[in-house]
Amino acid sequence: MIIKNNNSKFITLEGIDGAGKSTHLNWLSDHLRRQGKNVLVTREPGGTPLGEALREILLHQAMHLETEALLMFAARREHLDKVIVPALQEGTWVISDRFTDASFAYQGGGRGLNETKLETLEVWVQQDLQPDLTLLFDVPTEVSQQRLSKNTSLDRFEQEKQDFFQRVRDAYLKRAAQFPERIRVIDSGRTLAEIQTDLEHVFSSL
Ligand code: TYD
């Protein structure tokens, strides 16, 4: 069992590519720091030197879908050991730009990998540790595709077609319905101000 400090929270941000997650991540970390919290911002795949090396491979090299899932979880194992768990144990708030819900959405929903295999990896790598709160930034794929089309250098995932992102989005929404206590769906088609008001509300009750 992974024991964490009572003062810390583990928050993850999720959503399809082009949902606006990065903008909200910056605002959120500033907001929490203004409230005097010790905040560590990290990301997946990545977050450690080995994890960042795996990220380069994952984002740019073609591979079997199971290899992709195994490398995502390998990077996550390292991330938990070197960054996430030590920070949570010392009372730091950890905000991770993506975590295991992304594996269920992209490798499971997007690529079609069997959910039981993902659940096995999840238990192996993180035991009983789950985020305290997951913000799922949700937009229709037409909106995200339009945002991505303005980007000139797209990685291996971002180059996928709209039907891939539709499956990823559906898998995320299925996770949200499965874990309503943990996952909050944030309608990302609204203005920044509206979303920030919503986030302030979510965090005041955390
Ligand atoms: P992303 O957060 O989109 O990076 P950036 O904002 O810099 O483009 O993450 C990189 C990609 O990794 C994203 O397309 C989703 C994918 N991914 C998975 O497929 N499975 C996972 O378990 C994780 C963590 C990410």
PDB file of C-alpha atoms and ligand atoms in Angstrom:
ATOM      1  CA  MET A   1       0.000   0.000   0.000  1.00  0.00           C
ATOM      2  CA  ILE A   2       1.247   3.495  -0.852  1.00  0.00           C
ATOM      3  CA  ILE A   3       0.914   5.827   2.157  1.00  0.00           C
ATOM      4  CA  LYS A   4       0.698   9.532   1.390  1.00  0.00           C
ATOM      5  CA  ASN A   5       0.787  12.623   3.560  1.00  0.00           C
ATOM      6  CA  ASN A   6      -2.668  13.954   4.516  1.00  0.00           C
ATOM      7  CA  ASN A   7      -1.800  17.459   3.319  1.00  0.00           C
ATOM      8  CA  SER A   8      -1.030  16.412  -0.231  1.00  0.00           C
ATOM      9  CA  LYS A   9      -3.336  15.885  -3.183  1.00  0.00           C
ATOM     10  CA  PHE A  10      -2.722  14.075  -6.428  1.00  0.00           C
ATOM     11  CA  ILE A  11      -4.481  15.797  -9.328  1.00  0.00           C
ATOM     12  CA  THR A  12      -4.433  14.645 -12.933  1.00  0.00           C
ATOM     13  CA  LEU A  13      -5.516  16.476 -16.081  1.00  0.00           C
ATOM     14  CA  GLU A  14      -6.902  14.615 -19.054  1.00  0.00           C
ATOM     15  CA  GLY A  15      -8.573  15.189 -22.390  1.00  0.00           C
ATOM     16  CA  ILE A  16      -8.143  14.534 -26.093  1.00  0.00           C
ATOM     17  CA  ASP A  17      -5.347  16.384 -27.918  1.00  0.00           C
ATOM     18  CA  GLY A  18      -6.519  19.941 -28.583  1.00  0.00           C
ATOM     19  CA  ALA A  19      -8.888  20.105 -25.587  1.00  0.00           C
ATOM     20  CA  GLY A  20      -6.953  23.019 -24.058  1.00  0.00           C
ATOM     21  CA  LYS A  21      -5.515  21.105 -21.112  1.00  0.00           C
ATOM     22  CA  SER A  22      -2.131  22.909 -21.122  1.00  0.00           C
ATOM     23  CA  THR A  23      -3.667  26.393 -20.786  1.00  0.00           C
ATOM     24  CA  HIS A  24      -5.716  25.286 -17.800  1.00  0.00           C
ATOM     25  CA  LEU A  25      -2.767  23.492 -16.234  1.00  0.00           C
ATOM     26  CA  ASN A  26      -0.798  26.751 -16.042  1.00  0.00           C
ATOM     27  CA  TRP A  27      -3.706  28.675 -14.593  1.00  0.00           C
ATOM     28  CA  LEU A  28      -4.454  25.940 -12.068  1.00  0.00           C
ATOM     29  CA  SER A  29      -0.907  25.620 -10.740  1.00  0.00           C
ATOM     30  CA  ASP A  30      -0.727  29.442 -10.283  1.00  0.00           C
ATOM     31  CA  HIS A  31      -4.118  29.419  -8.575  1.00  0.00           C
ATOM     32  CA  LEU A  32      -3.052  26.739  -6.082  1.00  0.00           C
ATOM     33  CA  ARG A  33       0.311  28.395  -5.417  1.00  0.00           C
ATOM     34  CA  ARG A  34      -1.483  31.690  -4.693  1.00  0.00           C
ATOM     35  CA  GLN A  35      -3.369  29.759  -2.024  1.00  0.00           C
ATOM     36  CA  GLY A  36      -0.022  28.849  -0.436  1.00  0.00           C
ATOM     37  CA  LYS A  37       0.135  25.245  -1.616  1.00  0.00           C
ATOM     38  CA  ASN A  38       3.385  23.570  -2.477  1.00  0.00           C
ATOM     39  CA  VAL A  39       2.742  22.444  -6.058  1.00  0.00           C
ATOM     40  CA  LEU A  40       4.721  20.152  -8.329  1.00  0.00           C
ATOM     41  CA  VAL A  41       3.730  20.073 -11.997  1.00  0.00           C
ATOM     42  CA  THR A  42       4.746  17.061 -14.031  1.00  0.00           C
ATOM     43  CA  ARG A  43       3.621  15.136 -17.108  1.00  0.00           C
ATOM     44  CA  GLU A  44       3.166  11.754 -18.745  1.00  0.00           C
ATOM     45  CA  PRO A  45       4.626  10.123 -20.606  1.00  0.00           C
ATOM     46  CA  GLY A  46       7.682  11.745 -19.014  1.00  0.00           C
ATOM     47  CA  GLY A  47       8.415  13.418 -15.703  1.00  0.00           C
ATOM     48  CA  THR A  48      11.813  11.727 -15.188  1.00  0.00           C
ATOM     49  CA  PRO A  49      14.933  11.592 -17.424  1.00  0.00           C
ATOM     50  CA  LEU A  50      14.125   7.981 -18.400  1.00  0.00           C
ATOM     51  CA  GLY A  51      10.434   8.818 -18.830  1.00  0.00           C
ATOM     52  CA  GLU A  52      11.269  11.754 -21.110  1.00  0.00           C
ATOM     53  CA  ALA A  53      13.486   9.468 -23.228  1.00  0.00           C
ATOM     54  CA  LEU A  54      10.574   7.010 -23.489  1.00  0.00           C
ATOM     55  CA  ARG A  55       8.271   9.913 -24.399  1.00  0.00           C
ATOM     56  CA  GLU A  56      10.464  10.768 -27.386  1.00  0.00           C
ATOM     57  CA  ILE A  57      10.199   7.182 -28.612  1.00  0.00           C
ATOM     58  CA  LEU A  58       6.471   6.895 -27.883  1.00  0.00           C
ATOM     59  CA  LEU A  59       5.592  10.125 -29.659  1.00  0.00           C
ATOM     60  CA  HIS A  60       7.680   9.508 -32.754  1.00  0.00           C
ATOM     61  CA  GLN A  61       8.249   5.796 -33.456  1.00  0.00           C
ATOM     62  CA  ALA A  62       5.696   3.356 -34.811  1.00  0.00           C
ATOM     63  CA  MET A  63       5.252   0.231 -32.644  1.00  0.00           C
ATOM     64  CA  HIS A  64       2.880  -2.598 -31.718  1.00  0.00           C
ATOM     65  CA  LEU A  65      -0.032  -1.399 -29.589  1.00  0.00           C
ATOM     66  CA  GLU A  66       1.012  -3.596 -26.660  1.00  0.00           C
ATOM     67  CA  THR A  67       4.575  -2.239 -26.808  1.00  0.00           C
ATOM     68  CA  GLU A  68       3.044   1.240 -26.657  1.00  0.00           C
ATOM     69  CA  ALA A  69       1.002   0.345 -23.556  1.00  0.00           C
ATOM     70  CA  LEU A  70       3.960  -1.349 -21.854  1.00  0.00           C
ATOM     71  CA  LEU A  71       6.234   1.642 -22.460  1.00  0.00           C
ATOM     72  CA  MET A  72       3.565   4.043 -21.145  1.00  0.00           C
ATOM     73  CA  PHE A  73       3.372   2.010 -17.944  1.00  0.00           C
ATOM     74  CA  ALA A  74       7.157   1.594 -17.747  1.00  0.00           C
ATOM     75  CA  ALA A  75       7.522   5.387 -17.831  1.00  0.00           C
ATOM     76  CA  ARG A  76       4.732   5.620 -15.219  1.00  0.00           C
ATOM     77  CA  ARG A  77       6.480   3.147 -12.879  1.00  0.00           C
ATOM     78  CA  GLU A  78       9.572   5.332 -12.917  1.00  0.00           C
ATOM     79  CA  HIS A  79       7.513   8.515 -12.540  1.00  0.00           C
ATOM     80  CA  LEU A  80       5.707   7.154  -9.466  1.00  0.00           C
ATOM     81  CA  ASP A  81       8.926   5.936  -7.866  1.00  0.00           C
ATOM     82  CA  LYS A  82      11.109   8.985  -8.496  1.00  0.00           C
ATOM     83  CA  VAL A  83       8.650  11.885  -8.513  1.00  0.00           C
ATOM     84  CA  ILE A  84       4.995  11.361  -7.641  1.00  0.00           C
ATOM     85  CA  VAL A  85       5.134   9.200  -4.501  1.00  0.00           C
ATOM     86  CA  PRO A  86       8.064  11.069  -2.839  1.00  0.00           C
ATOM     87  CA  ALA A  87       6.291  14.407  -3.423  1.00  0.00           C
ATOM     88  CA  LEU A  88       2.970  13.136  -2.056  1.00  0.00           C
ATOM     89  CA  GLN A  89       4.756  11.724   0.979  1.00  0.00           C
ATOM     90  CA  GLU A  90       6.345  15.075   1.815  1.00  0.00           C
ATOM     91  CA  GLY A  91       3.015  16.920   1.597  1.00  0.00           C
ATOM     92  CA  THR A  92       3.380  18.423  -1.881  1.00  0.00           C
ATOM     93  CA  TRP A  93       0.429  18.716  -4.250  1.00  0.00           C
ATOM     94  CA  VAL A  94       1.180  16.912  -7.500  1.00  0.00           C
ATOM     95  CA  ILE A  95      -0.487  17.947 -10.755  1.00  0.00           C
ATOM     96  CA  SER A  96       0.203  15.529 -13.558  1.00  0.00           C
ATOM     97  CA  ASP A  97      -0.554  16.412 -17.158  1.00  0.00           C
ATOM     98  CA  ARG A  98      -2.076  12.969 -17.960  1.00  0.00           C
ATOM     99  CA  PHE A  99      -1.888   9.684 -16.052  1.00  0.00           C
ATOM    100  CA  THR A 100      -3.469   6.219 -16.293  1.00  0.00           C
ATOM    101  CA  ASP A 101      -6.867   7.370 -17.611  1.00  0.00           C
ATOM    102  CA  ALA A 102      -4.929   8.367 -20.761  1.00  0.00           C
ATOM    103  CA  SER A 103      -3.801   4.763 -21.212  1.00  0.00           C
ATOM    104  CA  PHE A 104      -7.393   3.535 -20.952  1.00  0.00           C
ATOM    105  CA  ALA A 105      -8.525   6.257 -23.380  1.00  0.00           C
ATOM    106  CA  TYR A 106      -5.699   6.140 -25.989  1.00  0.00           C
ATOM    107  CA  GLN A 107      -4.357   2.572 -25.871  1.00  0.00           C
ATOM    108  CA  GLY A 108      -7.734   1.112 -24.817  1.00  0.00           C
ATOM    109  CA  GLY A 109     -10.304   3.246 -26.638  1.00  0.00           C
ATOM    110  CA  GLY A 110      -8.145   4.642 -29.439  1.00  0.00           C
ATOM    111  CA  ARG A 111      -6.048   1.589 -30.313  1.00  0.00           C
ATOM    112  CA  GLY A 112      -8.446  -1.098 -29.093  1.00  0.00           C
ATOM    113  CA  LEU A 113      -6.228  -2.757 -26.482  1.00  0.00           C
ATOM    114  CA  ASN A 114      -8.082  -5.123 -24.174  1.00  0.00           C
ATOM    115  CA  GLU A 115      -9.136  -3.389 -20.939  1.00  0.00           C
ATOM    116  CA  THR A 116      -8.227  -6.361 -18.738  1.00  0.00           C
ATOM    117  CA  LYS A 117      -4.604  -6.080 -19.829  1.00  0.00           C
ATOM    118  CA  LEU A 118      -4.624  -2.383 -18.938  1.00  0.00           C
ATOM    119  CA  GLU A 119      -6.163  -3.134 -15.540  1.00  0.00           C
ATOM    120  CA  THR A 120      -3.411  -5.686 -14.872  1.00  0.00           C
ATOM    121  CA  LEU A 121      -0.741  -3.116 -15.685  1.00  0.00           C
ATOM    122  CA  GLU A 122      -2.528  -0.499 -13.577  1.00  0.00           C
ATOM    123  CA  VAL A 123      -2.502  -2.681 -10.452  1.00  0.00           C
ATOM    124  CA  TRP A 124       1.067  -3.823 -11.095  1.00  0.00           C
ATOM    125  CA  VAL A 125       2.438  -0.296 -11.494  1.00  0.00           C
ATOM    126  CA  GLN A 126       0.441   1.796  -9.044  1.00  0.00           C
ATOM    127  CA  GLN A 127      -0.977  -0.724  -6.524  1.00  0.00           C
ATOM    128  CA  ASP A 128      -3.884   1.113  -4.878  1.00  0.00           C
ATOM    129  CA  LEU A 129      -2.743   4.661  -5.635  1.00  0.00           C
ATOM    130  CA  GLN A 130      -5.315   6.694  -7.571  1.00  0.00           C
ATOM    131  CA  PRO A 131      -5.547  10.438  -8.175  1.00  0.00           C
ATOM    132  CA  ASP A 132      -7.633  12.351  -5.606  1.00  0.00           C
ATOM    133  CA  LEU A 133      -9.148  14.315  -8.458  1.00  0.00           C
ATOM    134  CA  THR A 134      -9.056  14.051 -12.240  1.00  0.00           C
ATOM    135  CA  LEU A 135     -10.159  16.945 -14.431  1.00  0.00           C
ATOM    136  CA  LEU A 136     -11.337  15.740 -17.807  1.00  0.00           C
ATOM    137  CA  PHE A 137     -11.301  18.617 -20.299  1.00  0.00           C
ATOM    138  CA  ASP A 138     -13.931  17.640 -22.797  1.00  0.00           C
ATOM    139  CA  VAL A 139     -14.608  19.056 -26.260  1.00  0.00           C
ATOM    140  CA  PRO A 140     -16.218  17.609 -29.390  1.00  0.00           C
ATOM    141  CA  THR A 141     -13.611  16.197 -31.783  1.00  0.00           C
ATOM    142  CA  GLU A 142     -14.573  18.762 -34.455  1.00  0.00           C
ATOM    143  CA  VAL A 143     -13.338  21.504 -32.104  1.00  0.00           C
ATOM    144  CA  SER A 144     -10.112  19.735 -31.107  1.00  0.00           C
ATOM    145  CA  GLN A 145      -9.305  18.813 -34.718  1.00  0.00           C
ATOM    146  CA  GLN A 146      -9.708  22.424 -35.746  1.00  0.00           C
ATOM    147  CA  ARG A 147      -7.370  23.560 -32.953  1.00  0.00           C
ATOM    148  CA  LEU A 148      -4.790  20.899 -33.936  1.00  0.00           C
ATOM    149  CA  SER A 149      -4.926  21.888 -37.609  1.00  0.00           C
ATOM    150  CA  LYS A 150      -3.247  25.205 -36.674  1.00  0.00           C
ATOM    151  CA  ASN A 151      -0.243  23.287 -35.318  1.00  0.00           C
ATOM    152  CA  THR A 152       2.506  22.612 -37.876  1.00  0.00           C
ATOM    153  CA  SER A 153       4.482  19.856 -36.106  1.00  0.00           C
ATOM    154  CA  LEU A 154       2.167  17.081 -34.977  1.00  0.00           C
ATOM    155  CA  ASP A 155       3.362  13.992 -33.086  1.00  0.00           C
ATOM    156  CA  ARG A 156       2.297  10.378 -33.788  1.00  0.00           C
ATOM    157  CA  PHE A 157      -0.884  10.670 -31.700  1.00  0.00           C
ATOM    158  CA  GLU A 158      -1.866  14.136 -32.897  1.00  0.00           C
ATOM    159  CA  GLN A 159      -1.646  12.901 -36.503  1.00  0.00           C
ATOM    160  CA  GLU A 160      -4.430  10.378 -35.902  1.00  0.00           C
ATOM    161  CA  LYS A 161      -7.786  10.851 -37.636  1.00  0.00           C
ATOM    162  CA  GLN A 162     -10.992  12.170 -36.117  1.00  0.00           C
ATOM    163  CA  ASP A 163     -12.495   8.693 -35.586  1.00  0.00           C
ATOM    164  CA  PHE A 164      -9.486   7.781 -33.393  1.00  0.00           C
ATOM    165  CA  PHE A 165     -10.116  10.851 -31.222  1.00  0.00           C
ATOM    166  CA  GLN A 166     -13.817  10.042 -31.114  1.00  0.00           C
ATOM    167  CA  ARG A 167     -12.979   6.632 -29.629  1.00  0.00           C
ATOM    168  CA  VAL A 168     -10.524   8.267 -27.199  1.00  0.00           C
ATOM    169  CA  ARG A 169     -13.147  10.803 -26.140  1.00  0.00           C
ATOM    170  CA  ASP A 170     -15.802   8.102 -25.702  1.00  0.00           C
ATOM    171  CA  ALA A 171     -13.409   6.037 -23.571  1.00  0.00           C
ATOM    172  CA  TYR A 172     -12.638   9.071 -21.373  1.00  0.00           C
ATOM    173  CA  LEU A 173     -16.354   9.766 -20.888  1.00  0.00           C
ATOM    174  CA  LYS A 174     -16.925   6.104 -20.055  1.00  0.00           C
ATOM    175  CA  ARG A 175     -14.205   6.344 -17.373  1.00  0.00           C
ATOM    176  CA  ALA A 176     -15.872   9.488 -16.005  1.00  0.00           C
ATOM    177  CA  ALA A 177     -19.193   7.646 -15.729  1.00  0.00           C
ATOM    178  CA  GLN A 178     -17.423   4.712 -14.049  1.00  0.00           C
ATOM    179  CA  PHE A 179     -15.596   6.880 -11.475  1.00  0.00           C
ATOM    180  CA  PRO A 180     -17.882   9.878 -10.881  1.00  0.00           C
ATOM    181  CA  GLU A 181     -16.372  10.620  -7.442  1.00  0.00           C
ATOM    182  CA  ARG A 182     -12.887  11.057  -8.860  1.00  0.00           C
ATOM    183  CA  ILE A 183     -13.338  12.367 -12.410  1.00  0.00           C
ATOM    184  CA  ARG A 184     -14.881  15.796 -13.059  1.00  0.00           C
ATOM    185  CA  VAL A 185     -15.839  16.505 -16.644  1.00  0.00           C
ATOM    186  CA  ILE A 186     -15.071  20.125 -17.574  1.00  0.00           C
ATOM    187  CA  ASP A 187     -16.867  21.409 -20.664  1.00  0.00           C
ATOM    188  CA  SER A 188     -13.913  22.898 -22.514  1.00  0.00           C
ATOM    189  CA  GLY A 189     -15.919  24.469 -25.301  1.00  0.00           C
ATOM    190  CA  ARG A 190     -16.650  27.492 -23.057  1.00  0.00           C
ATOM    191  CA  THR A 191     -14.648  30.689 -22.523  1.00  0.00           C
ATOM    192  CA  LEU A 192     -11.508  30.613 -20.353  1.00  0.00           C
ATOM    193  CA  ALA A 193     -13.234  32.772 -17.730  1.00  0.00           C
ATOM    194  CA  GLU A 194     -16.167  30.372 -17.464  1.00  0.00           C
ATOM    195  CA  ILE A 195     -13.874  27.376 -17.138  1.00  0.00           C
ATOM    196  CA  GLN A 196     -11.745  29.107 -14.490  1.00  0.00           C
ATOM    197  CA  THR A 197     -14.834  29.929 -12.406  1.00  0.00           C
ATOM    198  CA  ASP A 198     -15.802  26.280 -12.648  1.00  0.00           C
ATOM    199  CA  LEU A 199     -12.301  25.173 -11.560  1.00  0.00           C
ATOM    200  CA  GLU A 200     -12.285  27.613  -8.602  1.00  0.00           C
ATOM    201  CA  HIS A 201     -15.532  26.041  -7.496  1.00  0.00           C
ATOM    202  CA  VAL A 202     -14.188  22.486  -7.833  1.00  0.00           C
ATOM    203  CA  PHE A 203     -11.083  23.353  -5.794  1.00  0.00           C
ATOM    204  CA  SER A 204     -12.910  25.235  -3.068  1.00  0.00           C
ATOM    205  CA  SER A 205     -14.737  22.009  -2.258  1.00  0.00           C
ATOM    206  CA  LEU A 206     -11.663  19.740  -2.451  1.00  0.00           C
TER     207      LEU A 206
HETATM  208  P1  TYD B   1       0.177  15.542 -24.524  1.00  0.00           P
HETATM  209  O1  TYD B   1      -0.278  15.832 -23.152  1.00  0.00           O
HETATM  210  O2  TYD B   1      -0.836  15.727 -25.585  1.00  0.00           O
HETATM  211  O3  TYD B   1       1.456  16.389 -24.859  1.00  0.00           O
HETATM  212  P2  TYD B   1       1.498  17.818 -25.602  1.00  0.00           P
HETATM  213  O4  TYD B   1       0.410  18.661 -24.985  1.00  0.00           O
HETATM  214  O5  TYD B   1       2.876  18.311 -25.337  1.00  0.00           O
HETATM  215  O6  TYD B   1       1.241  17.519 -27.058  1.00  0.00           O
HETATM  216  O7  TYD B   1       0.649  13.990 -24.445  1.00  0.00           O
HETATM  217  C1  TYD B   1       1.308  13.273 -25.414  1.00  0.00           C
HETATM  218  C2  TYD B   1       0.513  12.149 -26.020  1.00  0.00           C
HETATM  219  O8  TYD B   1       0.657  10.918 -25.289  1.00  0.00           O
HETATM  220  C3  TYD B   1      -0.974  12.383 -26.155  1.00  0.00           C
HETATM  221  O9  TYD B   1      -1.299  12.375 -27.521  1.00  0.00           O
HETATM  222  C4  TYD B   1      -1.625  11.185 -25.493  1.00  0.00           C
HETATM  223  C5  TYD B   1      -0.534  10.163 -25.390  1.00  0.00           C
HETATM  224  N1  TYD B   1      -0.666   9.256 -24.220  1.00  0.00           N
HETATM  225  C6  TYD B   1      -1.129   7.957 -24.398  1.00  0.00           C
HETATM  226  O10 TYD B   1      -1.454   7.562 -25.528  1.00  0.00           O
HETATM  227  N2  TYD B   1      -1.200   7.114 -23.320  1.00  0.00           N
HETATM  228  C7  TYD B   1      -0.839   7.496 -22.069  1.00  0.00           C
HETATM  229  O11 TYD B   1      -0.917   6.689 -21.104  1.00  0.00           O
HETATM  230  C8  TYD B   1      -0.356   8.835 -21.894  1.00  0.00           C
HETATM  231  C9  TYD B   1       0.075   9.303 -20.538  1.00  0.00           C
HETATM  232  C10 TYD B   1      -0.289   9.693 -22.990  1.00  0.00           C
END
